[in-house]
Amino acid sequence: MSVKVYVPCDAATVSVGADAVAKAIAEQIATRRLGASLVRNGSRGMFWLEPLVEVETPQGRIAYGPVSVDAVAGLFDAGFLEGKPHALRLGPTEEIPFLKRQERLTFARCGITDPLSLSDYVSHGGYRGLEKALKLTPQAIVEEVTNSGLRGRGGAGFPTGIKWRTVLNAPAEQKYIVCNADEGDSGTYADRMIIEGDPFVLIEGMTIAGIAVGATSGYIYLRSEYPHAFRTLRRAIAIAYDKGYLGENVAGSGKRFDLDVRLGAGAYICGEETSLLESLEGKRGQIRFKPPLPAIEGLFGKPTVVNNVISLATVPIILDKGGEYYKNFGMGRSRGTLTIQLAGNIKHGGLVEKAFGLTLREAIYDFGGGTASGRPLRAVQVGGPLGAYFPESLLDTPLDYEAFIERKGMLGHGGIVVFDDTVDLARQARFAMEFCAVESCGKCTPCRVGSTRGVEVINRIIANENREQNLELLGDLCEVLMDGSLCALGGLIPFPVQSAIRHFPEDFQKPAPPPPASGSSKVQETQSWR
Amino acid sequence: MSKEQRWDADRALSLIRELAHLPGALLPILHALQDEFGYVDKAAVPLIADALNLSHAEVHGVISFYHDFRHTPAGKHVLKMCRAEACQSMGCDKTIRHVENRLGVRLGETTGDGGFTVDAVYCLGNCALSPAVMLDGKLYGRVSPEVAEFLIESAQRHS
Ligand SMILES: Cc1cc2nc3c(=O)[nH]c(=O)nc-3n(C[C@H](O)[C@H](O)[C@H](O)COP(=O)(O)O)c2cc1C
Ligand code: SF4
Ligand code: FES
């Protein structure tokens, strides 16, 4: 039997050389005439160890990493195909503490299988959820999802089952399932990872959603920053059609479900669901007034389920193992698992799927190992660019929707961005306003004009011009944004700004920096990047 | 490197016709044109408007709304540099400054010789391996100024 060697194909792993390592391994196998075959798997999500190469041995999969091209010949010399010792040997993959302590439900297969092998997918429990769903009534499917306690993972945390019930009960000849794969928040990559590492689980989740609410057509709206994920999805969809899991007769059930993937075009606001729908319809991605809800009048005016990638990719395991099983993970009203993404200045950056309730501190230190720079941690931003900056003293906050709201924060899509003590929170606050100005859809004045004003005001605060008045002005501006914005971009951008002022007031009281030398770059000073 | 060709109205029209039947065809069409030519030429606006039964203003409004679509040809190489929070925490500003000085452009600009376009992006989904950049559609992680220098030099060598 030929030995299997796994080298991931996930874009992040490729970004640090996985393709070159795969090529070098293939060459060694060929020149040494070895009975080994190369499999490109998804990533296990331990990015500091990437490229992480695994070898299948009688003792299970043995990991080596991070592997560089230069190390490949040495690995073969050392006998890594038999799992033998080497400086890069990490032991059995599943025993690596970062992975061993997780509860992988949504990511059960990610990093284990070949993402584009449907037979891998099925032999690892894939399409069991669909099989169960096909034996249930639509109401019973929706009931199962409702019972699981699953709340939308895109940020707002709305109960998925309730959204589905609204669409199920909306009478219409045509309904749609739309997957929000816009993943615009800095510090998040779980959507990308599951799409590149286990695309069929998303396809299965969307198919189940379609059957549950009576929708025969689905779209995945994928951000254009993810060309690699786009290619994987296109191929996975083609395979699913070819094998009868999509199309007019899904898995022989007589039910239809069609699926297509569409690319966004670099607009953060198109992650907001109504803006996304406008964009899918081929229009400017401007926010729609609500009501009507997309569940009643969504894509092309039809009842539409809009769900995040992780929400939909979690549906198959809920149907397979039951809502009760899923619900038993978690705390309070946050049921199931959260896909935490450790990002930024962190030693062990990566994906941690764990029941809700882990504290920020446990995530950052027990899993993340503290800062990458080795300097003291000073601030943490959770929930993307609209999320609050937390100081060290809030690190015991449990990862739970309500706990974050209580502390004027937001769990969002589960991204945790760590900053060390070199961070300047006044500059981070300015960046928040700048980001809002760049990404505003322009529909309402507070957001469109107020964000640019916000940048100017913070610039004056940094420059120590009428600091106290300007801080007051900034406070007022934040109020206006919160009260007068149509959507959460303008409405929540005060969170990072005000949390920076609240928790790090000293950063707004520093002496004014010297003016930049003429001719030097203005990376910090320029506002109009695009 | 983009497979960029000169603007060609016939080619554009055939791309438009291939996609016009799709529901919500405008974005797929704009992407197809930009993939083909490296930008969306002004001359495409009436062609698209005609095929989709939209006004010129509507088509133009959509093109200008999205950051992705260019009105003028891009450089031979397109370097997208992430400047969102996770990359900031790992010093992306330093890498950006290096690239700007090295190529003599600011983010959003194209070098005089048409060699490089350098753009800002906000997150490339590589936030555990920050700072991240994308060069000609390929993602790179842990991009220090030295790595950026290496990327620029190898791109120039392969031009
Ligand atoms: C400015 C803004 C950006 C958003 N970006 C995303 C995104 O990138 N991905 C996502 O799933 N949801 C995003 N959302 C949330 C969506 O509007 C919506 O709540 C979500 O897609 C619903 O799916 P869920 O219930 O499965 O979370 C964003 C919301 C706002 C206000
Ligand atoms: S708050 Fe900003 S992004 Fe949201 S609708 Fe208003 S202008 Fe558009
Ligand atoms: S913030 Fe730069 S890749 Fe995500």
XYZ file of C-alpha atoms in Angstrom, chain B:
159
model
C 0.899 38.745 -14.227
C -2.492 39.580 -15.652
C -3.225 38.228 -19.079
C -4.162 41.740 -20.085
C -4.725 42.588 -23.731
C -5.548 45.789 -25.554
C -9.154 46.914 -25.488
C -11.085 45.166 -28.227
C -14.744 46.026 -28.711
C -15.598 42.801 -30.520
C -14.035 40.672 -27.833
C -15.794 42.733 -25.161
C -19.116 42.327 -26.887
C -18.766 38.587 -27.115
C -17.907 38.403 -23.396
C -20.926 40.533 -22.577
C -23.210 38.393 -24.723
C -21.933 35.208 -23.115
C -22.996 36.401 -19.667
C -25.954 38.689 -20.313
C -28.493 35.908 -19.741
C -27.464 35.460 -16.070
C -29.723 36.888 -13.386
C -27.882 39.924 -12.019
C -25.384 39.763 -14.863
C -23.680 43.108 -14.391
C -20.985 42.151 -11.872
C -20.042 38.923 -13.674
C -19.716 40.951 -16.890
C -17.554 43.614 -15.274
C -15.309 40.952 -13.746
C -14.994 39.209 -17.095
C -14.007 42.452 -18.816
C -11.499 43.327 -16.148
C -10.013 39.813 -16.253
C -9.627 40.111 -19.995
C -8.322 43.651 -20.330
C -7.033 44.494 -16.863
C -9.594 47.318 -16.533
C -13.073 48.299 -17.664
C -12.788 50.635 -20.621
C -15.226 53.553 -20.860
C -16.246 52.221 -24.242
C -17.727 49.172 -22.524
C -20.439 51.216 -20.815
C -22.779 51.617 -23.805
C -22.220 48.015 -24.844
C -23.210 46.727 -21.415
C -26.086 49.176 -21.063
C -27.441 47.993 -24.378
C -27.138 44.293 -23.570
C -28.751 44.587 -20.132
C -31.290 47.246 -20.986
C -29.870 49.709 -18.460
C -29.024 53.387 -18.744
C -25.404 54.465 -19.190
C -25.638 56.210 -15.836
C -26.709 53.027 -14.085
C -23.814 51.050 -15.509
C -21.362 53.787 -14.718
C -22.770 54.078 -11.195
C -22.108 50.408 -10.554
C -18.576 50.504 -11.956
C -17.661 53.460 -9.780
C -19.255 52.008 -6.630
C -16.934 49.007 -6.385
C -13.299 49.386 -5.427
C -12.243 46.508 -7.676
C -13.062 47.971 -11.048
C -10.416 50.089 -12.725
C -11.057 52.794 -15.283
C -7.528 52.734 -16.647
C -5.144 49.893 -17.375
C -3.284 48.540 -14.350
C 0.447 48.038 -14.180
C 1.996 44.839 -15.460
C 2.020 43.565 -11.875
C -0.658 44.308 -9.319
C 0.382 44.294 -5.688
C -2.458 44.448 -3.183
C -1.277 45.284 0.293
C -3.454 44.626 3.305
C -3.666 47.482 5.744
C -6.420 46.192 8.018
C -6.071 45.722 11.757
C -4.460 42.275 12.021
C -1.813 43.280 9.515
C -1.328 46.603 11.320
C -0.607 44.719 14.524
C 2.275 43.009 12.748
C 3.721 46.132 11.194
C 2.209 46.287 7.707
C 2.825 50.041 7.712
C 6.549 49.396 7.585
C 6.194 47.062 4.620
C 3.903 49.493 2.843
C 6.295 52.371 3.412
C 9.138 50.288 2.044
C 7.214 49.401 -1.104
C 6.068 52.980 -1.620
C 9.606 54.300 -1.348
C 11.071 51.502 -3.396
C 8.651 51.961 -6.293
C 8.145 55.688 -5.883
C 4.355 55.462 -5.683
C 1.643 55.736 -3.094
C -1.011 53.113 -2.497
C -3.547 53.384 -5.298
C -0.972 54.440 -7.904
C 0.861 52.873 -10.825
C 4.571 53.314 -11.436
C 5.608 55.594 -14.300
C 6.970 52.678 -16.327
C 3.697 50.768 -15.910
C 5.516 48.007 -14.040
C 3.490 47.944 -10.840
C 0.145 49.022 -9.503
C 0.095 49.075 -5.709
C -3.303 49.007 -4.036
C -4.602 48.995 -0.483
C -6.913 46.180 0.508
C -8.679 45.520 3.762
C -8.054 41.923 4.769
C -7.002 39.055 2.577
C -8.114 36.372 5.030
C -4.517 35.633 5.983
C -4.615 37.337 9.360
C -2.789 34.591 11.242
C 0.187 35.126 8.930
C 0.193 38.916 8.821
C 1.267 41.125 7.161
C -0.322 39.784 4.004
C -0.134 40.876 0.384
C -1.429 39.552 -2.897
C 0.787 39.803 -5.952
C -0.895 39.067 -9.271
C -3.585 37.022 -7.566
C -1.178 35.014 -5.398
C -1.337 35.341 -1.630
C 1.755 35.820 0.538
C 2.090 35.832 4.307
C 4.533 37.302 6.861
C 5.546 39.933 4.355
C 8.293 41.943 6.020
C 9.991 44.700 4.007
C 12.627 42.104 3.031
C 10.026 39.671 1.727
C 8.308 42.499 -0.165
C 11.648 43.409 -1.714
C 12.150 39.809 -2.774
C 8.668 39.663 -4.313
C 9.204 42.869 -6.256
C 12.572 41.722 -7.530
C 11.333 38.337 -8.657
C 8.353 39.927 -10.374
C 10.692 42.313 -12.198
C 12.948 39.467 -13.226
C 10.034 37.593 -14.746
C 8.704 40.576 -16.650
